[in-house]
């Protein structure tokens, strides 16, 4: 492999990792907010049910976009490398 392709893929990996950590950080902030508000069994059950539905609407689409774009850019980089080597 050539160095430019390796560098592009490393940058792409770092950006993907950053996006994933952003989603994790959002969830961590929600958890800290819940801890500050107090935890009762009823509140935990309610949050659990809300998380099951809201996670599919917020986190999964964001991560799908992040990994989809990463996959497409990686494939594009490899195709360009093969074409111009």
PDB file of C-alpha atoms in Angstrom, residues 1-82:
ATOM      1  CA  UNK A   1       0.000   0.000   0.000  1.00  0.00           C
ATOM      2  CA  UNK A   2       1.095   3.512  -0.547  1.00  0.00           C
ATOM      3  CA  UNK A   3       1.603   5.977   2.252  1.00  0.00           C
ATOM      4  CA  UNK A   4      -1.149   8.402   1.177  1.00  0.00           C
ATOM      5  CA  UNK A   5      -3.745   5.616   1.321  1.00  0.00           C
ATOM      6  CA  UNK A   6      -2.546   4.518   4.738  1.00  0.00           C
ATOM      7  CA  UNK A   7      -2.662   8.095   6.036  1.00  0.00           C
ATOM      8  CA  UNK A   8      -6.165   8.659   4.631  1.00  0.00           C
ATOM      9  CA  UNK A   9      -7.435   5.439   6.215  1.00  0.00           C
ATOM     10  CA  UNK A  10      -5.862   6.309   9.577  1.00  0.00           C
ATOM     11  CA  UNK A  11      -7.506   9.750   9.513  1.00  0.00           C
ATOM     12  CA  UNK A  12     -10.796   8.119   8.582  1.00  0.00           C
ATOM     13  CA  UNK A  13     -10.431   5.674  11.475  1.00  0.00           C
ATOM     14  CA  UNK A  14      -9.733   8.502  13.925  1.00  0.00           C
ATOM     15  CA  UNK A  15     -12.795  10.439  12.733  1.00  0.00           C
ATOM     16  CA  UNK A  16     -14.966   7.338  13.085  1.00  0.00           C
ATOM     17  CA  UNK A  17     -13.644   6.713  16.567  1.00  0.00           C
ATOM     18  CA  UNK A  18     -14.354  10.342  17.468  1.00  0.00           C
ATOM     19  CA  UNK A  19     -17.943  10.059  16.254  1.00  0.00           C
ATOM     20  CA  UNK A  20     -18.482   6.882  18.235  1.00  0.00           C
ATOM     21  CA  UNK A  21     -17.049   8.459  21.366  1.00  0.00           C
ATOM     22  CA  UNK A  22     -19.373  11.442  20.850  1.00  0.00           C
ATOM     23  CA  UNK A  23     -22.403   9.136  20.962  1.00  0.00           C
ATOM     24  CA  UNK A  24     -21.030   7.387  24.058  1.00  0.00           C
ATOM     25  CA  UNK A  25     -20.437  10.762  25.717  1.00  0.00           C
ATOM     26  CA  UNK A  26     -24.054  11.789  25.083  1.00  0.00           C
ATOM     27  CA  UNK A  27     -25.289   8.636  26.792  1.00  0.00           C
ATOM     28  CA  UNK A  28     -22.886   9.162  29.688  1.00  0.00           C
ATOM     29  CA  UNK A  29     -24.210  12.694  30.212  1.00  0.00           C
ATOM     30  CA  UNK A  30     -27.770  11.352  30.307  1.00  0.00           C
ATOM     31  CA  UNK A  31     -26.747   8.801  32.933  1.00  0.00           C
ATOM     32  CA  UNK A  32     -25.107  11.473  35.105  1.00  0.00           C
ATOM     33  CA  UNK A  33     -28.229  13.625  34.832  1.00  0.00           C
ATOM     34  CA  UNK A  34     -30.377  10.713  35.987  1.00  0.00           C
ATOM     35  CA  UNK A  35     -28.055  10.125  38.948  1.00  0.00           C
ATOM     36  CA  UNK A  36     -28.346  13.782  39.979  1.00  0.00           C
ATOM     37  CA  UNK A  37     -32.132  13.647  39.806  1.00  0.00           C
ATOM     38  CA  UNK A  38     -32.255  10.590  42.045  1.00  0.00           C
ATOM     39  CA  UNK A  39     -32.897   6.954  41.324  1.00  0.00           C
ATOM     40  CA  UNK A  40     -36.020   5.101  42.281  1.00  0.00           C
ATOM     41  CA  UNK A  41     -37.054   1.706  40.991  1.00  0.00           C
ATOM     42  CA  UNK A  42     -39.983   3.230  39.125  1.00  0.00           C
ATOM     43  CA  UNK A  43     -37.789   5.879  37.508  1.00  0.00           C
ATOM     44  CA  UNK A  44     -35.250   3.262  36.439  1.00  0.00           C
ATOM     45  CA  UNK A  45     -37.955   1.097  34.886  1.00  0.00           C
ATOM     46  CA  UNK A  46     -39.420   4.096  33.055  1.00  0.00           C
ATOM     47  CA  UNK A  47     -35.980   5.133  31.741  1.00  0.00           C
ATOM     48  CA  UNK A  48     -35.275   1.586  30.650  1.00  0.00           C
ATOM     49  CA  UNK A  49     -38.446   1.462  28.588  1.00  0.00           C
ATOM     50  CA  UNK A  50     -37.796   4.919  27.134  1.00  0.00           C
ATOM     51  CA  UNK A  51     -34.218   3.976  26.263  1.00  0.00           C
ATOM     52  CA  UNK A  52     -35.334   0.891  24.364  1.00  0.00           C
ATOM     53  CA  UNK A  53     -37.435   3.012  22.039  1.00  0.00           C
ATOM     54  CA  UNK A  54     -35.397   6.228  21.916  1.00  0.00           C
ATOM     55  CA  UNK A  55     -32.037   4.537  21.373  1.00  0.00           C
ATOM     56  CA  UNK A  56     -33.257   3.077  18.110  1.00  0.00           C
ATOM     57  CA  UNK A  57     -34.397   6.533  17.021  1.00  0.00           C
ATOM     58  CA  UNK A  58     -31.298   8.506  18.002  1.00  0.00           C
ATOM     59  CA  UNK A  59     -28.123   6.465  18.554  1.00  0.00           C
ATOM     60  CA  UNK A  60     -28.514   3.778  15.920  1.00  0.00           C
ATOM     61  CA  UNK A  61     -29.115   6.196  13.007  1.00  0.00           C
ATOM     62  CA  UNK A  62     -26.153   8.351  14.039  1.00  0.00           C
ATOM     63  CA  UNK A  63     -23.841   5.352  14.290  1.00  0.00           C
ATOM     64  CA  UNK A  64     -25.181   3.932  11.022  1.00  0.00           C
ATOM     65  CA  UNK A  65     -24.350   7.182   9.242  1.00  0.00           C
ATOM     66  CA  UNK A  66     -20.887   7.336  10.809  1.00  0.00           C
ATOM     67  CA  UNK A  67     -19.985   3.768   9.863  1.00  0.00           C
ATOM     68  CA  UNK A  68     -21.680   3.947   6.456  1.00  0.00           C
ATOM     69  CA  UNK A  69     -19.724   7.040   5.446  1.00  0.00           C
ATOM     70  CA  UNK A  70     -16.530   5.489   6.796  1.00  0.00           C
ATOM     71  CA  UNK A  71     -17.098   2.311   4.799  1.00  0.00           C
ATOM     72  CA  UNK A  72     -17.825   4.196   1.581  1.00  0.00           C
ATOM     73  CA  UNK A  73     -14.805   6.474   1.959  1.00  0.00           C
ATOM     74  CA  UNK A  74     -12.534   3.510   2.704  1.00  0.00           C
ATOM     75  CA  UNK A  75     -13.790   1.684  -0.387  1.00  0.00           C
ATOM     76  CA  UNK A  76     -13.336   4.859  -2.463  1.00  0.00           C
ATOM     77  CA  UNK A  77      -9.771   5.264  -1.187  1.00  0.00           C
ATOM     78  CA  UNK A  78      -8.936   1.663  -2.088  1.00  0.00           C
ATOM     79  CA  UNK A  79     -10.501   1.973  -5.557  1.00  0.00           C
ATOM     80  CA  UNK A  80      -8.580   5.193  -6.221  1.00  0.00           C
ATOM     81  CA  UNK A  81      -5.374   3.527  -5.064  1.00  0.00           C
ATOM     82  CA  UNK A  82      -5.913   0.563  -7.381  1.00  0.00           C
TER      83      UNK A  82
END
